[in-house]
Coordinates of C-alpha atoms in Angstrom, one line a residue:
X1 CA 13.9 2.3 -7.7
X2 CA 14.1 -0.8 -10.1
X3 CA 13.5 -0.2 -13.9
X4 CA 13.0 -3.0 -16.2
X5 CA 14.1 -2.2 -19.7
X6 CA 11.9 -3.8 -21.9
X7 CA 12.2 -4.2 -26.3
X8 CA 9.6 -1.2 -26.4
X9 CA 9.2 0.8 -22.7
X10 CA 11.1 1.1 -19.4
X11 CA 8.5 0.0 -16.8
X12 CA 9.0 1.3 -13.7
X13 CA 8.2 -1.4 -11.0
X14 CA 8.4 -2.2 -7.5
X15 CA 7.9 -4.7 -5.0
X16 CA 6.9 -5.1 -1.2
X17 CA 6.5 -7.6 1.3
X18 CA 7.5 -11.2 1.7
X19 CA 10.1 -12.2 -1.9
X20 CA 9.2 -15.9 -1.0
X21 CA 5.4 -14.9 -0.8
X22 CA 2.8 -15.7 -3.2
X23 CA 3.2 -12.9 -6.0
X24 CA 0.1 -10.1 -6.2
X25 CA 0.7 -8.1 -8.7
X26 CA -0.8 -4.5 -9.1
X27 CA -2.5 -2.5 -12.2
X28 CA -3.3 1.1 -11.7
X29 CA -5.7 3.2 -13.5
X30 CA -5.1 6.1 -16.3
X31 CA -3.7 9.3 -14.6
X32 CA -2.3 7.6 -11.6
X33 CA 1.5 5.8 -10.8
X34 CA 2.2 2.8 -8.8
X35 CA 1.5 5.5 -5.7
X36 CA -2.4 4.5 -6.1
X37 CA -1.9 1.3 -3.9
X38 CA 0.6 2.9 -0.9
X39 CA -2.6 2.8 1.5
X40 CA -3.7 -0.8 0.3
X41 CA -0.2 -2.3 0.4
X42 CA 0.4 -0.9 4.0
X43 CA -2.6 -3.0 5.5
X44 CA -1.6 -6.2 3.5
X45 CA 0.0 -9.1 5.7
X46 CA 3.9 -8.6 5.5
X47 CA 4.2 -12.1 5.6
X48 CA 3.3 -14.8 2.4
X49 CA 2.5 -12.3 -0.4
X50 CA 4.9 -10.4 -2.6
X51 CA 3.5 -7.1 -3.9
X52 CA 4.6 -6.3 -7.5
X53 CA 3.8 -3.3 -9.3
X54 CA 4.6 -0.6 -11.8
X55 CA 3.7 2.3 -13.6
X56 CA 2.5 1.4 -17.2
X57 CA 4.0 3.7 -20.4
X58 CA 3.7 6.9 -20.2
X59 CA 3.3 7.2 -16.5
X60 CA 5.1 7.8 -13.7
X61 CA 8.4 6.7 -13.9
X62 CA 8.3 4.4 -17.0
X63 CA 9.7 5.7 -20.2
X64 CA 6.7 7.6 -22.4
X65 CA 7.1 6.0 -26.0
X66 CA 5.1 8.0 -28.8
X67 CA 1.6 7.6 -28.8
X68 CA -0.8 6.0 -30.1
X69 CA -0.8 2.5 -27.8
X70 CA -3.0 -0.7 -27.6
X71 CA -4.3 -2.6 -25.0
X72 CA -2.6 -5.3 -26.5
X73 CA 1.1 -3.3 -26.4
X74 CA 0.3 -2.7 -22.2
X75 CA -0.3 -6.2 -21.4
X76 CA 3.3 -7.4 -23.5
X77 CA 4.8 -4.9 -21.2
X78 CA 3.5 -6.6 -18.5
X79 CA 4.4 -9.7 -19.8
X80 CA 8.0 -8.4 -21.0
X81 CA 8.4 -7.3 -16.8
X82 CA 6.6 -10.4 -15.3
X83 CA 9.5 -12.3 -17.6
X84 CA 12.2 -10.3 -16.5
X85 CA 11.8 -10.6 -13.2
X86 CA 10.8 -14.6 -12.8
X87 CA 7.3 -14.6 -11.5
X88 CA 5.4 -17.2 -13.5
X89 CA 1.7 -17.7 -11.5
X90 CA 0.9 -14.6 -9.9
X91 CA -2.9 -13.4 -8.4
X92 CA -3.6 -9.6 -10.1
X93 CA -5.6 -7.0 -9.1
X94 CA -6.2 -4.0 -11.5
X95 CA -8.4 -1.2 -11.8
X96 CA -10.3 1.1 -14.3
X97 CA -7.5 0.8 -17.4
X98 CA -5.4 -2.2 -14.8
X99 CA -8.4 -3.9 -14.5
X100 CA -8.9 -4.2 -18.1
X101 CA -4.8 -5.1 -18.9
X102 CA -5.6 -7.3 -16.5
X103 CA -8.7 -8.9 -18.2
X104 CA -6.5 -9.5 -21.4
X105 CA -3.7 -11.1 -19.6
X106 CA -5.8 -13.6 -18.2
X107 CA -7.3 -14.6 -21.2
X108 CA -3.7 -14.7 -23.1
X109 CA -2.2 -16.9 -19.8
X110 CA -5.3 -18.8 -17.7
X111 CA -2.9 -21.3 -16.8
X112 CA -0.5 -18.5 -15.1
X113 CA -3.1 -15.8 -13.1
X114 CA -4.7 -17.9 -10.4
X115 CA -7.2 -15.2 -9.4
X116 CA -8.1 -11.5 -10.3
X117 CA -9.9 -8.6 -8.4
X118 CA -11.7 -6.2 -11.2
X119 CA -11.9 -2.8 -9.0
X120 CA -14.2 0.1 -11.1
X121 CA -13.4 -1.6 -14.6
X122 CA -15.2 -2.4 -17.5
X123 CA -14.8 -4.8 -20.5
X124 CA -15.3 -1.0 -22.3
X125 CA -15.2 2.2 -21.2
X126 CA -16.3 5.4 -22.7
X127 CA -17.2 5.0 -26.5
X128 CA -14.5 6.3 -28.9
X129 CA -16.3 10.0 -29.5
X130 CA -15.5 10.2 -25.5
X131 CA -11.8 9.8 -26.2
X132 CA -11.4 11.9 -28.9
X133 CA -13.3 14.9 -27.4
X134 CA -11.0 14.2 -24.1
X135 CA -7.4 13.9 -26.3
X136 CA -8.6 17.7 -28.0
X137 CA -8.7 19.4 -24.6
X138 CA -5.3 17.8 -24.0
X139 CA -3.8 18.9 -27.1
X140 CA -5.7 22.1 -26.7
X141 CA -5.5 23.0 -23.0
X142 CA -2.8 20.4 -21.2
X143 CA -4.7 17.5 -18.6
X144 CA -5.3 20.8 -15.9
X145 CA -8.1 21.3 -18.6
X146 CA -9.0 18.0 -17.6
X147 CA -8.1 17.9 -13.7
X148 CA -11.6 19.1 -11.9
X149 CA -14.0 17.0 -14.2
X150 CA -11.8 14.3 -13.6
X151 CA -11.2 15.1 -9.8
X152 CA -15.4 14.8 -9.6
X153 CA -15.3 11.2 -11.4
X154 CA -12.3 9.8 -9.0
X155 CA -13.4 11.1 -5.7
X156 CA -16.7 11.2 -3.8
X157 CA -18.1 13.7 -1.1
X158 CA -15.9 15.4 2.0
X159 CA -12.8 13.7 0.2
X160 CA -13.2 15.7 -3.0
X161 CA -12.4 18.8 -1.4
X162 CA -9.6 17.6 1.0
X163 CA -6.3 18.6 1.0
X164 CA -5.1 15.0 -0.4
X165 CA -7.2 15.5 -3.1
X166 CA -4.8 18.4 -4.6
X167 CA -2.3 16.1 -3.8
X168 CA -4.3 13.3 -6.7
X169 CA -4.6 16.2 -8.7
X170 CA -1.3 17.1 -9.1
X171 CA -0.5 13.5 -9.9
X172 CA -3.3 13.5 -12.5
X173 CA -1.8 16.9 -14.2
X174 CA 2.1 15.5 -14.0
X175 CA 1.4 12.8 -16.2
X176 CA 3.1 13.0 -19.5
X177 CA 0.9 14.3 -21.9
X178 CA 1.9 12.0 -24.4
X179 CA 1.3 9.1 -21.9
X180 CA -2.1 9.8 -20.9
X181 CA -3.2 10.4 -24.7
X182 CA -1.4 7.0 -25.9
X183 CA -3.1 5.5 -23.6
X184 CA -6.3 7.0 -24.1
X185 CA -6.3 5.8 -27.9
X186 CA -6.0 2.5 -26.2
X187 CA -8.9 2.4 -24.1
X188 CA -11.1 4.2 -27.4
X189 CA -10.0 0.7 -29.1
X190 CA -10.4 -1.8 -26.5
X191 CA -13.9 -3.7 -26.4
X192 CA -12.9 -7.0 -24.2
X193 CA -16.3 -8.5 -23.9
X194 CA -15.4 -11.5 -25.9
X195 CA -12.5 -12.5 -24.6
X196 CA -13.9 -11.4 -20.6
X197 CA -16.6 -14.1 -21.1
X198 CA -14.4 -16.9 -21.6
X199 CA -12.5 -16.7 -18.6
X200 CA -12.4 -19.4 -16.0
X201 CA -10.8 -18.3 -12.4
X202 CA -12.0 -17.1 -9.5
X203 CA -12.7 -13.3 -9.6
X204 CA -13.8 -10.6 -7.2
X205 CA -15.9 -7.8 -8.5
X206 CA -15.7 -4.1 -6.7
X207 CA -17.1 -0.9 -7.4
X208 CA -17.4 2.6 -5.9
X209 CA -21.0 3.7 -4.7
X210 CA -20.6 6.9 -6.2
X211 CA -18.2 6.3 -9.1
X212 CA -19.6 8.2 -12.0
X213 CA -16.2 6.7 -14.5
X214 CA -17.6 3.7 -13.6
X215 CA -20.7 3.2 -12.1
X216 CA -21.4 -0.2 -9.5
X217 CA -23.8 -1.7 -12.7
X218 CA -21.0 -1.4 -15.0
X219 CA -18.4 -3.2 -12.9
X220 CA -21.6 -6.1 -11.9
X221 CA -22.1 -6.6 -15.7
X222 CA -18.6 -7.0 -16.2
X223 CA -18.1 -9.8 -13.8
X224 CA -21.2 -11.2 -14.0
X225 CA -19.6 -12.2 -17.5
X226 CA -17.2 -14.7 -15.5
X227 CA -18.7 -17.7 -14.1
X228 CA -18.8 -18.2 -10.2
X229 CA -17.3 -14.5 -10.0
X230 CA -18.1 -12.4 -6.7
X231 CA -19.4 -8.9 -6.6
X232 CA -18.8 -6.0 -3.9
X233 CA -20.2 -2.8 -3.7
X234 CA -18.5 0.1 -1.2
X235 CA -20.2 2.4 0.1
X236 CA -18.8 6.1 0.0
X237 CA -16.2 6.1 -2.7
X238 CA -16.0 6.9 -6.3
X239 CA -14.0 5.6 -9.1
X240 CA -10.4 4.8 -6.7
X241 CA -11.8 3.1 -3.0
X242 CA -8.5 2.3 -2.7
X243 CA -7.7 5.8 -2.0
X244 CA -11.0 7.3 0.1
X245 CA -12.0 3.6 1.4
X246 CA -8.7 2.1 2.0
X247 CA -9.5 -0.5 4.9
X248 CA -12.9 -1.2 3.5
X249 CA -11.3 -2.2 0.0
X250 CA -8.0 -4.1 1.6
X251 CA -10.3 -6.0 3.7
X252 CA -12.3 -7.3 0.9
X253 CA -9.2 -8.2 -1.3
X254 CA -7.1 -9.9 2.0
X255 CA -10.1 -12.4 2.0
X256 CA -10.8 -12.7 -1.1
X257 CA -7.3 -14.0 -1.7
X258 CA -7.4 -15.8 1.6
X259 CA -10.3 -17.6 0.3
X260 CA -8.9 -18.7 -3.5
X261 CA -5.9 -20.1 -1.8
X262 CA -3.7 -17.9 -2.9
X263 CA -1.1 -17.9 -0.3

């Protein structure tokens, strides 16, 4: 286990693969640790990419500073790790709350990410009255208060009710408290429409069928904001294909990146 010890978090991070290889590095979503791309990174090529990725504040095992965060506070701690450990020009792939830290870093750095998958993201999510209501119940009733209504948004159909869905949940509902609030302040603040519709890199677009955090129209108008962007739709999944469509999603991103070169 490798920690970076950064001015204002520990971040957790990890990396697979080839060292030489091009760097891919990984965002996950709120609730979830760097565990949300085992099934993805397993079907990758071994050879010519290097998979990086971490667990953002407050999750997993990164340190959990006091909340509130901002958007802006998760991408320097990206930056602070992507420093630390030399990569310079790296391809990214984020989704939900990744997805979005992902969006910002582009913008701050288009001469450093050479291409992006957005995977059930947004340049907004939720309104602010969403995140407030959702940081009472945790104050009031811990993130199990949370768990089932959250459990329906992630997950679609026989998977929902599977025995590796407990296992999700119990991820979900071990998350610092503090974390997943900090963050959630973060995501009630963050409106990246602006700064989405000036980037310039080749992006690939993909959403759950049946994602109900967010839905396939979402995702389209997000990268439909980025010129010459892509956009994939797969079928049977909800807000993390990664998890319930894993070969369908790996085989989109392999050539995607096969296709922008980067290798």
């Amino acid at each position: 286990m490798r920690i970076a010890r950064l001015k204002n978090a520990d971040i957790h991070w990890r990396e697979d693969g080839d060292p030489d290889g091009a760097p891919i590095v990984f965002a996950n979503s709120l609730g979830t640790d760097l565990r949300l791309w085992d099934s993805v990174i397993k079907r990758l090529p071994k050879d010519g990419y290097r998979y990086i990725r971490f667990d953002k504040r407050g999750h997993g095992l990164s340190s959990c500073p006091p909340a509130p965060y901002s958007i802006t506070e998760l991408v320097d701690d990206l930056e602070g790790l992507l420093k630390q450990i030399g990569v310079t020009r790296f391809a990214f792939i984020g989704l939900s709350f990744g997805g979005m830290i992902g969006q910002l870093l582009a913008h701050r750095h288009p001469d450093r990410v050479t291409c992006m998958v957005l995977a059930c993201t947004a340049v907004k999510m939720g309104t602010p009255e969403m995140w407030q209501d959702r940081i009472k119940s945790i104050q009031t009733g811990g993130l199990e208060s949370l768990a089932d209504a959250v459990m329906d948004r992630w997950f679609s159909g026989p998977f929902r009710h599977s025995d590796e869905c407990l296992a999700w949940m119990h991820m979900l509902t071990r998350t610092p408290a503090e974390g997943y609030i900090g963050c959630s302040t973060a995501l009630a603040a963050a409106d990246l429409s602006a700064t989405t519709a000036s980037l310039s890199l080749p992006v690939l677009g993909i959403a759950g069928s049946q994602d109900l955090a967010s839905p396939p129209e979402q995702v389209r108008a997000t990268t439909d904001l980025i010129a010459g962007s892509q956009f994939i739709e797969i079928p049977d999944a909800g807000h993390l294909p990664c998890v319930e469509q894993p070969d369908l999603f790996t085989a989109h991103v392999q050539k995607f990146f096969e296709e922008s070169a980067h290798v």
